mmCIF file of C-alpha atoms in Angstrom:
data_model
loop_
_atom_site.group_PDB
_atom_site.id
_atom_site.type_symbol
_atom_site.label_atom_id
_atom_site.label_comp_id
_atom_site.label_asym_id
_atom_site.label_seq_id
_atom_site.Cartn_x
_atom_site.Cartn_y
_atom_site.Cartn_z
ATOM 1 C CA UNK U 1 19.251 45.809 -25.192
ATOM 2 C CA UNK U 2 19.688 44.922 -21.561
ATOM 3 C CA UNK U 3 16.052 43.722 -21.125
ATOM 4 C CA UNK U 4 16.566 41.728 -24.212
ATOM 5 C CA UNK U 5 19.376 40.021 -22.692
ATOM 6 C CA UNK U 6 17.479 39.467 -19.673
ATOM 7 C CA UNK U 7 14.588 38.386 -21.942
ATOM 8 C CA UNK U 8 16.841 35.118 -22.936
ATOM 9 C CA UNK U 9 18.441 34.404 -19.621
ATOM 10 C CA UNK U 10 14.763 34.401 -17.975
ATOM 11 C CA UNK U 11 13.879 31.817 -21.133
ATOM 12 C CA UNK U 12 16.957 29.422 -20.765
ATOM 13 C CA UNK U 13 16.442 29.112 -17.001
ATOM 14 C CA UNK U 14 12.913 28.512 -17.516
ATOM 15 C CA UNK U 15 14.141 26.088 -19.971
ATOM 16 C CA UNK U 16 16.313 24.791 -17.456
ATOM 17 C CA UNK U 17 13.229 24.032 -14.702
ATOM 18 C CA UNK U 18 11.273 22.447 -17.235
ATOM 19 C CA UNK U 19 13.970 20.376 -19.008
ATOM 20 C CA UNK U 20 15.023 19.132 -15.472
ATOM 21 C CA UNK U 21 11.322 18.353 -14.125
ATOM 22 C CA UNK U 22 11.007 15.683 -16.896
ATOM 23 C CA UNK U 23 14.403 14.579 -16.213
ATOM 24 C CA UNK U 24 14.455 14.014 -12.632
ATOM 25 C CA UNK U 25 10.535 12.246 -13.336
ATOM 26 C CA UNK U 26 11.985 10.054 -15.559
ATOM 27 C CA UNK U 27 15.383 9.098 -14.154
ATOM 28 C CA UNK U 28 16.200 5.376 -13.691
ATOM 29 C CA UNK U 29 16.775 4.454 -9.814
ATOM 30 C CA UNK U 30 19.162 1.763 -10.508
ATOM 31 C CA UNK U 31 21.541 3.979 -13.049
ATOM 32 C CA UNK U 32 21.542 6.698 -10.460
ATOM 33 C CA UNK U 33 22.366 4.354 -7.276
ATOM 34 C CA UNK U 34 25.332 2.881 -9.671
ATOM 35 C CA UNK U 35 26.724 6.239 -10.035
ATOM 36 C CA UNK U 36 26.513 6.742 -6.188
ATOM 37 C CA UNK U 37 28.384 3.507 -5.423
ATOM 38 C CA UNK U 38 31.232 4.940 -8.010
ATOM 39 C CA UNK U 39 31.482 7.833 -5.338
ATOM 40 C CA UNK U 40 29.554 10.438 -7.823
ATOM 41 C CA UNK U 41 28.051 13.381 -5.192
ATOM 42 C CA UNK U 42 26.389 14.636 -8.413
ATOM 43 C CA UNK U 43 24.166 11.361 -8.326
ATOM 44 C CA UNK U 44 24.125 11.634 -4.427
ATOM 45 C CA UNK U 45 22.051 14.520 -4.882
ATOM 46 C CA UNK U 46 19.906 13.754 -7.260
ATOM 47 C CA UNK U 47 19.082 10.783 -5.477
ATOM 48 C CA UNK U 48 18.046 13.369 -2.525
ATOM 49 C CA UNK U 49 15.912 15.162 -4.497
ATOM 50 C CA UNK U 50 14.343 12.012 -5.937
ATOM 51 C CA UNK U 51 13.336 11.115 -2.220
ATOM 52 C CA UNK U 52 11.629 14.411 -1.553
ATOM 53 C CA UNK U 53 9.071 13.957 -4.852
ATOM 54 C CA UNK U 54 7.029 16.941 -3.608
ATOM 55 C CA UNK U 55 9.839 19.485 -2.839
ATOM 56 C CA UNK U 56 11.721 19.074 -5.818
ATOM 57 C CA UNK U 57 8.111 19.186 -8.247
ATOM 58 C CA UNK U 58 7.658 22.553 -6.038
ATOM 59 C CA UNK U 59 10.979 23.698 -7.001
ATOM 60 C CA UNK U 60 10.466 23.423 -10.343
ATOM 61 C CA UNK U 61 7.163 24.795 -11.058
ATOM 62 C CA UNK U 62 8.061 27.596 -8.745
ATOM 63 C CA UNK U 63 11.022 28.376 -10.627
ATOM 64 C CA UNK U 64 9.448 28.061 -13.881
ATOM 65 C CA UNK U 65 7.066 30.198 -12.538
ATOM 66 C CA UNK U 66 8.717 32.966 -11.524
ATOM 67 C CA UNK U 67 10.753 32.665 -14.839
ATOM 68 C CA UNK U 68 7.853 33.054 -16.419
ATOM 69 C CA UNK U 69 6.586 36.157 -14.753
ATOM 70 C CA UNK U 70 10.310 37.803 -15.209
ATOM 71 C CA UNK U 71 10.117 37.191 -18.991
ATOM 72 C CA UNK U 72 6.583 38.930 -19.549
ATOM 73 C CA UNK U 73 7.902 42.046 -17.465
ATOM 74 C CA UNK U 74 11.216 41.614 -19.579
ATOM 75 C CA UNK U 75 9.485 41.353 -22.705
ATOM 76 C CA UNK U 76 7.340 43.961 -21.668
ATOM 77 C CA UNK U 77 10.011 46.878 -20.543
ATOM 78 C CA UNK U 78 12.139 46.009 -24.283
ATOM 79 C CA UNK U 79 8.981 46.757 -26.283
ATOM 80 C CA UNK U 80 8.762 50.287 -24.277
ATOM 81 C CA UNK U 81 12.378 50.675 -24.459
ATOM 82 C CA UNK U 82 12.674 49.814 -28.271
ATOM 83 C CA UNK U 83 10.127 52.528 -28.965
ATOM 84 C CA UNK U 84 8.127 49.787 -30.565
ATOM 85 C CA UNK U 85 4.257 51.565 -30.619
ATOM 86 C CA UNK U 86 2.183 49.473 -28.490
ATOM 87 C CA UNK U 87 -0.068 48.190 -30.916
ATOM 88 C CA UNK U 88 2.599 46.558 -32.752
ATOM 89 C CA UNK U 89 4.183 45.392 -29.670
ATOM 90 C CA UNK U 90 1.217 43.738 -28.720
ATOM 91 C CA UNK U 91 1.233 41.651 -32.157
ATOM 92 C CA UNK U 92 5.300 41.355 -31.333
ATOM 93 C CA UNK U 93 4.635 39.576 -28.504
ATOM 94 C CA UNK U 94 1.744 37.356 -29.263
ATOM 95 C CA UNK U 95 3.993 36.349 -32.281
ATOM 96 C CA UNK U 96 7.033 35.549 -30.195
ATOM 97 C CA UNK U 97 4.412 33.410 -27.062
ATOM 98 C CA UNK U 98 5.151 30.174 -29.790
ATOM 99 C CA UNK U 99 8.820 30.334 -30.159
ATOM 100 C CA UNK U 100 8.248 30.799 -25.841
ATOM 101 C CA UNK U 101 6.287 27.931 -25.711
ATOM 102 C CA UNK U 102 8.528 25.928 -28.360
ATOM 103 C CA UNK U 103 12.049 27.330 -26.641
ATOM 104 C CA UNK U 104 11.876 26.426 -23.140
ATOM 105 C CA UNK U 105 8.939 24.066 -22.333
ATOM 106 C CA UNK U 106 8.998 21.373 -25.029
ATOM 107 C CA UNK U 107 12.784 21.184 -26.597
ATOM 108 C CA UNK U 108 14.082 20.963 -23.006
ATOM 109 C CA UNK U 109 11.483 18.700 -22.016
ATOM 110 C CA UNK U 110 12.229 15.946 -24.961
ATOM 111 C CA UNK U 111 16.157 16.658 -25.062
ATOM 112 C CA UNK U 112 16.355 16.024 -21.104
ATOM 113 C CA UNK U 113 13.765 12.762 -21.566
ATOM 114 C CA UNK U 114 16.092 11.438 -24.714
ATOM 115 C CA UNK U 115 19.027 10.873 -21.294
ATOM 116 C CA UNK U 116 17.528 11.538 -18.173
ATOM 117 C CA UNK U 117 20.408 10.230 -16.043
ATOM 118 C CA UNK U 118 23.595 12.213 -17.629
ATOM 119 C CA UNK U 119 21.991 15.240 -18.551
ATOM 120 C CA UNK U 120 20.356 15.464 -14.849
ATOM 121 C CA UNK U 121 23.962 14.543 -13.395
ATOM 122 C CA UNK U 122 25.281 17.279 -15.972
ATOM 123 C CA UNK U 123 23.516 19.957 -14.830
ATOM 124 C CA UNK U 124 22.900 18.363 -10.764
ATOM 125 C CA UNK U 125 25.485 21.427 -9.354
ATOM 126 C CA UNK U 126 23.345 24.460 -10.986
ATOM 127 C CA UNK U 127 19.861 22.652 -9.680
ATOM 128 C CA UNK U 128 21.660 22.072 -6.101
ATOM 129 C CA UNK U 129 22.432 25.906 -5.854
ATOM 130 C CA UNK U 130 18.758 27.006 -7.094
ATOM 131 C CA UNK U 131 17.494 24.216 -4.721
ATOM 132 C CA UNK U 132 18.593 26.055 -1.634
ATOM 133 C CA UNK U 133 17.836 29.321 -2.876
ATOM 134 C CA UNK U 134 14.253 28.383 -3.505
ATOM 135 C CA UNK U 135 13.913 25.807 -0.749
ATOM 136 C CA UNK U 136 11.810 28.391 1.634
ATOM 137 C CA UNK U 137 9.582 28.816 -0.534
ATOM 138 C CA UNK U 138 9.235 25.530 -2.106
ATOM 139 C CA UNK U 139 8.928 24.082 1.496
ATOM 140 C CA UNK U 140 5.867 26.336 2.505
ATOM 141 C CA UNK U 141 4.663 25.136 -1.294
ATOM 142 C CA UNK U 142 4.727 21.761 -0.969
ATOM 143 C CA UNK U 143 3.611 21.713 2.664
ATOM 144 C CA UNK U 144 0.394 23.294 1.604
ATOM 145 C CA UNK U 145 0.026 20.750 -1.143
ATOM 146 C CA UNK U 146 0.443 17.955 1.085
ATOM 147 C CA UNK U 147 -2.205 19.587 3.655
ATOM 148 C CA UNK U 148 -4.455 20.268 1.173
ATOM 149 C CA UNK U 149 -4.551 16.587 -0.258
ATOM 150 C CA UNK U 150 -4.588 15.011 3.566
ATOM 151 C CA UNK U 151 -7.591 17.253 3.847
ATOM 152 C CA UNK U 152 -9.689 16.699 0.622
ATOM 153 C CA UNK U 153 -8.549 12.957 -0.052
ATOM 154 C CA UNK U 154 -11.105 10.470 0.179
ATOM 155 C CA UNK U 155 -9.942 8.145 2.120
ATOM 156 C CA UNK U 156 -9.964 5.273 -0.551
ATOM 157 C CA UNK U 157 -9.037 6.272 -4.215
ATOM 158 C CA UNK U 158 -11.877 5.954 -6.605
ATOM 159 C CA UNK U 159 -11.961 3.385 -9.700
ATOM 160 C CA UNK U 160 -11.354 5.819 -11.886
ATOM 161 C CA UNK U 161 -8.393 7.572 -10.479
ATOM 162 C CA UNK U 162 -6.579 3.741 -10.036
ATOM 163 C CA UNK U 163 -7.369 3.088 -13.689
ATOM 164 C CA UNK U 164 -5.854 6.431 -14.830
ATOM 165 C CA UNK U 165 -2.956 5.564 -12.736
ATOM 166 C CA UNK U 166 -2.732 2.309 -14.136
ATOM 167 C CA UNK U 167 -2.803 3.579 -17.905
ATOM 168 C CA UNK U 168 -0.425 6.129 -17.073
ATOM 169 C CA UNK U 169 2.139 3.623 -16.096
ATOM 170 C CA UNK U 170 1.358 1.606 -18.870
ATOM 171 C CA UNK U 171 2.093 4.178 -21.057
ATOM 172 C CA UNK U 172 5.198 4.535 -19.066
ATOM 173 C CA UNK U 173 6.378 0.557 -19.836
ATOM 174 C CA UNK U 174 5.206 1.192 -23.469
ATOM 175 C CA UNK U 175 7.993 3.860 -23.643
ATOM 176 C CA UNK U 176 10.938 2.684 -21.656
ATOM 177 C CA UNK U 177 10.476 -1.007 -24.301
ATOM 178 C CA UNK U 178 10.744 1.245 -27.050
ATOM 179 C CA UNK U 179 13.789 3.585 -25.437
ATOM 180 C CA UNK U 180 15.663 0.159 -25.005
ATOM 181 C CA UNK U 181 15.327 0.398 -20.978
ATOM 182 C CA UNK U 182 13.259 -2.791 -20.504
ATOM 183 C CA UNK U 183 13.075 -5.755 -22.678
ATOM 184 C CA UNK U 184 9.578 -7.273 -24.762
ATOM 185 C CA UNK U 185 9.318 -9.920 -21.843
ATOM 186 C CA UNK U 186 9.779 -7.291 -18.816
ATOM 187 C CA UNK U 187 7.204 -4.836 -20.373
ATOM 188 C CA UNK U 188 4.600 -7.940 -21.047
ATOM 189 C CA UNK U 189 4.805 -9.063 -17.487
ATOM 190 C CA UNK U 190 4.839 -5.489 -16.226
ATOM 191 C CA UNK U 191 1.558 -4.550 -18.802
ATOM 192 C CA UNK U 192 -0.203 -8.009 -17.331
ATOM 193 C CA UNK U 193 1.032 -7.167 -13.221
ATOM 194 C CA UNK U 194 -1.306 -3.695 -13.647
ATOM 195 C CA UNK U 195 -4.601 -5.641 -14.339
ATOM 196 C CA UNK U 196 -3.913 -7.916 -11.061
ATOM 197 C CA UNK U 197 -5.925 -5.057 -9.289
ATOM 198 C CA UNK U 198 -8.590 -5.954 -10.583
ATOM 199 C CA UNK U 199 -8.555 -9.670 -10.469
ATOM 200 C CA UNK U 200 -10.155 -12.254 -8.118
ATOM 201 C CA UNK U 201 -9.546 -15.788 -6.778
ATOM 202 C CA UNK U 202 -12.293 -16.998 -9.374
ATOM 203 C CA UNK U 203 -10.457 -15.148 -12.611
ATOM 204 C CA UNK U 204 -7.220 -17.853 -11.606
ATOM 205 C CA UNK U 205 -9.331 -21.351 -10.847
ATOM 206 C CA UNK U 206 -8.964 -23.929 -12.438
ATOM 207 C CA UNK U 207 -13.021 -24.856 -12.333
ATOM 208 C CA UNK U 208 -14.557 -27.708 -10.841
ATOM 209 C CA UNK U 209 -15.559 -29.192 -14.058
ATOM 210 C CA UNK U 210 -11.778 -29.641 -14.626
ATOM 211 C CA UNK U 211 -10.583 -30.643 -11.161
ATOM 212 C CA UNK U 212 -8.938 -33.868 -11.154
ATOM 213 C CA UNK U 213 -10.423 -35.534 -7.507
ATOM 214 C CA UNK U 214 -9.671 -38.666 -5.407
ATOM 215 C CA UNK U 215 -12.429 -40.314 -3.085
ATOM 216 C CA UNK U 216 -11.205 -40.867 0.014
ATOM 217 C CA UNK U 217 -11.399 -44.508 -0.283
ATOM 218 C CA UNK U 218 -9.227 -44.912 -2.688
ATOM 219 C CA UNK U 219 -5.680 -46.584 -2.033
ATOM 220 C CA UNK U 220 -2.716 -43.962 -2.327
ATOM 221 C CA UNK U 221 -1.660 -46.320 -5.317
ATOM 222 C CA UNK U 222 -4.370 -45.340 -6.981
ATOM 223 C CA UNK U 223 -4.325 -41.988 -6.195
ATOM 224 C CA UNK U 224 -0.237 -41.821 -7.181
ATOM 225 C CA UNK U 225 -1.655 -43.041 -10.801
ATOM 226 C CA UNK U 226 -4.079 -40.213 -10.952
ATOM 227 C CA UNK U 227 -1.278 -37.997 -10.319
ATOM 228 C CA UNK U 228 1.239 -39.354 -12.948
ATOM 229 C CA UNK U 229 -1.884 -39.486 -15.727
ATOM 230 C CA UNK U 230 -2.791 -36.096 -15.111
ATOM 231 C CA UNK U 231 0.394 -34.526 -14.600
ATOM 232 C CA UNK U 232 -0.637 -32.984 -11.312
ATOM 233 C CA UNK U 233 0.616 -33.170 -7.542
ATOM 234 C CA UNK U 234 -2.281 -32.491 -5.512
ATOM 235 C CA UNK U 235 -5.757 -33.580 -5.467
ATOM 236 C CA UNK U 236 -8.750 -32.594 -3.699
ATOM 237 C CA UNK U 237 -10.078 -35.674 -1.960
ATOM 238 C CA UNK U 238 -13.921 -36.043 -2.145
ATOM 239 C CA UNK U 239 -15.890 -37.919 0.669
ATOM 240 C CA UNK U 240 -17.988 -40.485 -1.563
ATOM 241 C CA UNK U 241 -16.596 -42.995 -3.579
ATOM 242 C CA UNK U 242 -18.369 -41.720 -7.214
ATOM 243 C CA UNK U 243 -18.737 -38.328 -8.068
ATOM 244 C CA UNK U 244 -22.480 -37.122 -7.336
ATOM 245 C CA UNK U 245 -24.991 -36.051 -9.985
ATOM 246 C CA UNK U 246 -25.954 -32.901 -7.962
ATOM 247 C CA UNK U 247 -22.191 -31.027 -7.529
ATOM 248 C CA UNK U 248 -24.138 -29.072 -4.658
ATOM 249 C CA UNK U 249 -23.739 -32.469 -3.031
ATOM 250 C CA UNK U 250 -19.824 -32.421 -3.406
ATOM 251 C CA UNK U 251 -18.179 -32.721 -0.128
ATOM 252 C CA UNK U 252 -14.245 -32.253 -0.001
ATOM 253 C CA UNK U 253 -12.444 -33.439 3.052
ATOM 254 C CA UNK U 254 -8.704 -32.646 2.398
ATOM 255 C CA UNK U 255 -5.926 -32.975 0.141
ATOM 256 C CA UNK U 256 -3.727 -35.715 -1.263
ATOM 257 C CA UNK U 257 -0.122 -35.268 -1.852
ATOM 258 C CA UNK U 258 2.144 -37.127 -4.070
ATOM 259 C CA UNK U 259 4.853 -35.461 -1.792
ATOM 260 C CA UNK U 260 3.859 -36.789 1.023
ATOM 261 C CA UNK U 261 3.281 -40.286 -0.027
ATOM 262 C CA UNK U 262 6.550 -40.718 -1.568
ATOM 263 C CA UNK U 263 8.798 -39.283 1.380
ATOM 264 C CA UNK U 264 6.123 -40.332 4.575
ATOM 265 C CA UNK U 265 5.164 -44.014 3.203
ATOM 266 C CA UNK U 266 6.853 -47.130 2.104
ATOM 267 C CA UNK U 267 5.968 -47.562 -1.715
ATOM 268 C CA UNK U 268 5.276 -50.943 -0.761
ATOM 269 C CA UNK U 269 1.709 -49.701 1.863
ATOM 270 C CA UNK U 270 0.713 -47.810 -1.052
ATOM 271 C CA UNK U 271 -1.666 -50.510 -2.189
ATOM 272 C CA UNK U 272 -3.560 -51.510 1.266
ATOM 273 C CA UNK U 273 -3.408 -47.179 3.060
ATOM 274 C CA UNK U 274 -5.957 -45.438 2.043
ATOM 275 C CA UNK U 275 -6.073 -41.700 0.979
ATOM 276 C CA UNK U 276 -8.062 -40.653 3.956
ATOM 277 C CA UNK U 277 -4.972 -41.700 6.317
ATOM 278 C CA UNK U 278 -2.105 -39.883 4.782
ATOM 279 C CA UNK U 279 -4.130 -36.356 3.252
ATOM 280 C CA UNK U 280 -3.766 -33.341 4.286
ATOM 281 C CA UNK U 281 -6.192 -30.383 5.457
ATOM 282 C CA UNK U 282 -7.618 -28.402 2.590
ATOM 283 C CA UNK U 283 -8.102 -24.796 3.129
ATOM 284 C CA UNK U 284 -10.424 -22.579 1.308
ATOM 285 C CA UNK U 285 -11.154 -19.393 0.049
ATOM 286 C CA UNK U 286 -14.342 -17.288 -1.323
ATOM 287 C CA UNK U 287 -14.136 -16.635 -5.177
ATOM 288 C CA UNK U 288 -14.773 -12.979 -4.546
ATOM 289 C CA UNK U 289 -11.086 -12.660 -2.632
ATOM 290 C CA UNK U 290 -8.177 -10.837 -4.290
ATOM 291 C CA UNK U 291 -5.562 -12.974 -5.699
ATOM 292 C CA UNK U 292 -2.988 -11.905 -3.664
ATOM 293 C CA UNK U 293 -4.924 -13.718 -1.044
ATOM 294 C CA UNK U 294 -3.687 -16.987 -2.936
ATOM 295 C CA UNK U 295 0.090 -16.654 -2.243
ATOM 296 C CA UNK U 296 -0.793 -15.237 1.334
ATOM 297 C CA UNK U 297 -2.754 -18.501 2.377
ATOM 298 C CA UNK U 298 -0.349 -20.735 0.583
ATOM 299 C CA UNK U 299 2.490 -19.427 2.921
ATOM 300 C CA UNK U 300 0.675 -19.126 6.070
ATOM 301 C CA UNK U 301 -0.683 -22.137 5.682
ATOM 302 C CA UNK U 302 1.876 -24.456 4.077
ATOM 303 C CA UNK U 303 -0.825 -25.543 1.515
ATOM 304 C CA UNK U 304 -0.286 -25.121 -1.987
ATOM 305 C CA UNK U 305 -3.467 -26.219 -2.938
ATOM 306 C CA UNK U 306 -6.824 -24.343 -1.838
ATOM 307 C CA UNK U 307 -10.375 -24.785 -2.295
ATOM 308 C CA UNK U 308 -12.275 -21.890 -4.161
ATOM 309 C CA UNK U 309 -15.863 -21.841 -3.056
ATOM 310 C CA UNK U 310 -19.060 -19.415 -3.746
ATOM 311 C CA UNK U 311 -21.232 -17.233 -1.274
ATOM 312 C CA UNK U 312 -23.322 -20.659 -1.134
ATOM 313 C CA UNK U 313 -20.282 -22.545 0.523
ATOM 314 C CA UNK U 314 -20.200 -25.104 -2.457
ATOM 315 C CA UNK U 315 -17.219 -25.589 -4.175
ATOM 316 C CA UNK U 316 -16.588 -24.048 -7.500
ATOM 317 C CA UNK U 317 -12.928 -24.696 -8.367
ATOM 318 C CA UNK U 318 -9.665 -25.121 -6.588
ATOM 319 C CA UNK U 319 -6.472 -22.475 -7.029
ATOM 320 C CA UNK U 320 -2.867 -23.082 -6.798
ATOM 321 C CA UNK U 321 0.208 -20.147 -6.351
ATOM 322 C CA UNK U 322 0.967 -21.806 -10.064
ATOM 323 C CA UNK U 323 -2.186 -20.794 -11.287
ATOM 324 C CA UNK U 324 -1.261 -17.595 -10.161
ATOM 325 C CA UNK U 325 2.295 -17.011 -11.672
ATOM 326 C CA UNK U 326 1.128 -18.466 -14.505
ATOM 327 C CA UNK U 327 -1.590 -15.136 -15.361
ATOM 328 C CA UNK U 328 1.318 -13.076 -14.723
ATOM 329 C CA UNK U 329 4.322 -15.224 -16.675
ATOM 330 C CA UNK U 330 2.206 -16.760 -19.485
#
């Protein structure tokens, strides 16, 4: 009877490691740093374990580990004890490895993922005391973890690896919209921000076929009219007067902006300047660059308009920090 009782306690602690890995993985920072301002030293742990990812994963698997191990010898010394013949104990305990399987590794796991906040502050006094006892041994764990992955890491993650990443914490969105956590919008935006990776400059320009341009000749007047027809601020300004036949030919010199003419000029010069004495430098980039080279340009170099060109050097498009937002908002 006593190994049978030690039988169950070995299974609910198990239950306990498991139910609490899943937990503490899927506890909410911002819950658990509102229970810390209330003065809650539950959540002030929790939030220390949270910051030490790779001790507290090798706390719980060793725990559940040697959980584990305790229940097969437990198991093991009530068959012998029971007089159960060992032939039937064998079937006995292949029957019971479900209900082990059921008990402590997936009830916990789903009951502790249905609250992950409470029932990990519930419980946060038990884990700190089996914390300690198991730090040693957790430490040496997850030091040779960390060695082992500084050793046989390449030094760039592979494709592959990224994209599982990525669908894993799509997944992750998926499940927090449909616990309630995160609204439709958030999780859109959040689904969209995971393919950025993968984007370049020339997946966010708006292409030269669409560009709305100003020749350099042109009187700011007429270039202010451009502006309020198409809706836009900024416009490339080309160096010839008509827009070539071969766009290999196309030669932009800088930028116009309404901005500037309206708080650098009278409104009345706006008919005899020209557009080549009051635009701006244009910056570029190569198609091939990674969009968040569009916001980092932008800033650096006060320009919120940039020409996209090719590995040629011609211009293909141009790209604004809109354009940018936009993939990620629309």
């Amino acid at each position: 009877m006593t190994y049978f009782i030690l039988l169950i306690a070995a299974l609910i602690l198990m239950a306990f490691f498991t139910g609490n890995e899943i937990g503490l993985i899927s506890c909410q920072k911002p819950r658990i740093m509102t229970q810390i301002r209330k003065g809650s030293r539950r959540a002030a742990f929790i939030d220390y374990v949270l910051k030490h990812p790779g001790l507290m994963l090798s706390t719980m698997l060793v725990g559940t580990n040697i959980c584990l191990a305790s229940a097969s010898v437990f198991a093991k010394r009530f068959v012998v004890s029971a007089g159960i013949p060992a032939q039937i104990g064998t079937i006995l305990i292949s029957c019971i490895l479900p209900i082990v399987m059921l008990i402590p590794e997936i009830l916990p796991k789903n009951w502790f993922r249905q609250d992950p906040e409470n029932r990990c502050l519930f419980f946060a006094p038990l884990l700190m005391v089996v914390y300690f006892i198991l730090y040693p041994i957790s430490w040496i764990m997850a030091f040779i973890t960390s060695l082992s992955l500084k050793i046989f890491r390449a030094d760039k993650r592979t494709d592959k690896t990224s994209l599982l990443m990525r669908e894993d914490f799509r997944v992750l969105i998926r499940d927090s919209e449909s616990a309630g956590v995160i609204d439709n919008e958030a999780a859109d935006i959040l689904d969209r921000s995971l393919d950025f990776y993968d984007l370049r400059v020339s997946d966010v320009l708006t292409p030269l076929d669409e560009v709305i341009m100003v020749p350099a000749r042109a009187t700011v007047k007429e270039a202010a009219e451009l502006c309020r027809k198409y809706n836009v601020s900024r416009l490339p300004v080309m160096s010839r007067r008509e827009m070539p036949d071969d766009m290999r030919q196309l030669n932009w010199i800088g930028v116009f902006s309404i901005y500037k003419a309206i708080f650098s000029l009278d409104e009345t010069e706006w008919n005899t300047i020209k557009v080549e004495d009051c635009m701006k430098q244009l910056y570029s980039l190569q198609d091939s660059q990674d969009i968040p080279d569009v916001i980092t340009n932008a800033q650096q170099l006060n320009c919120r308009l940039l020409a996209v060109r090719d590995d040629e050097n011609r211009p293909v498009g141009v790209v604004t920090p809109v354009d940018v937002s936009s993939k990620l908002f629309s």
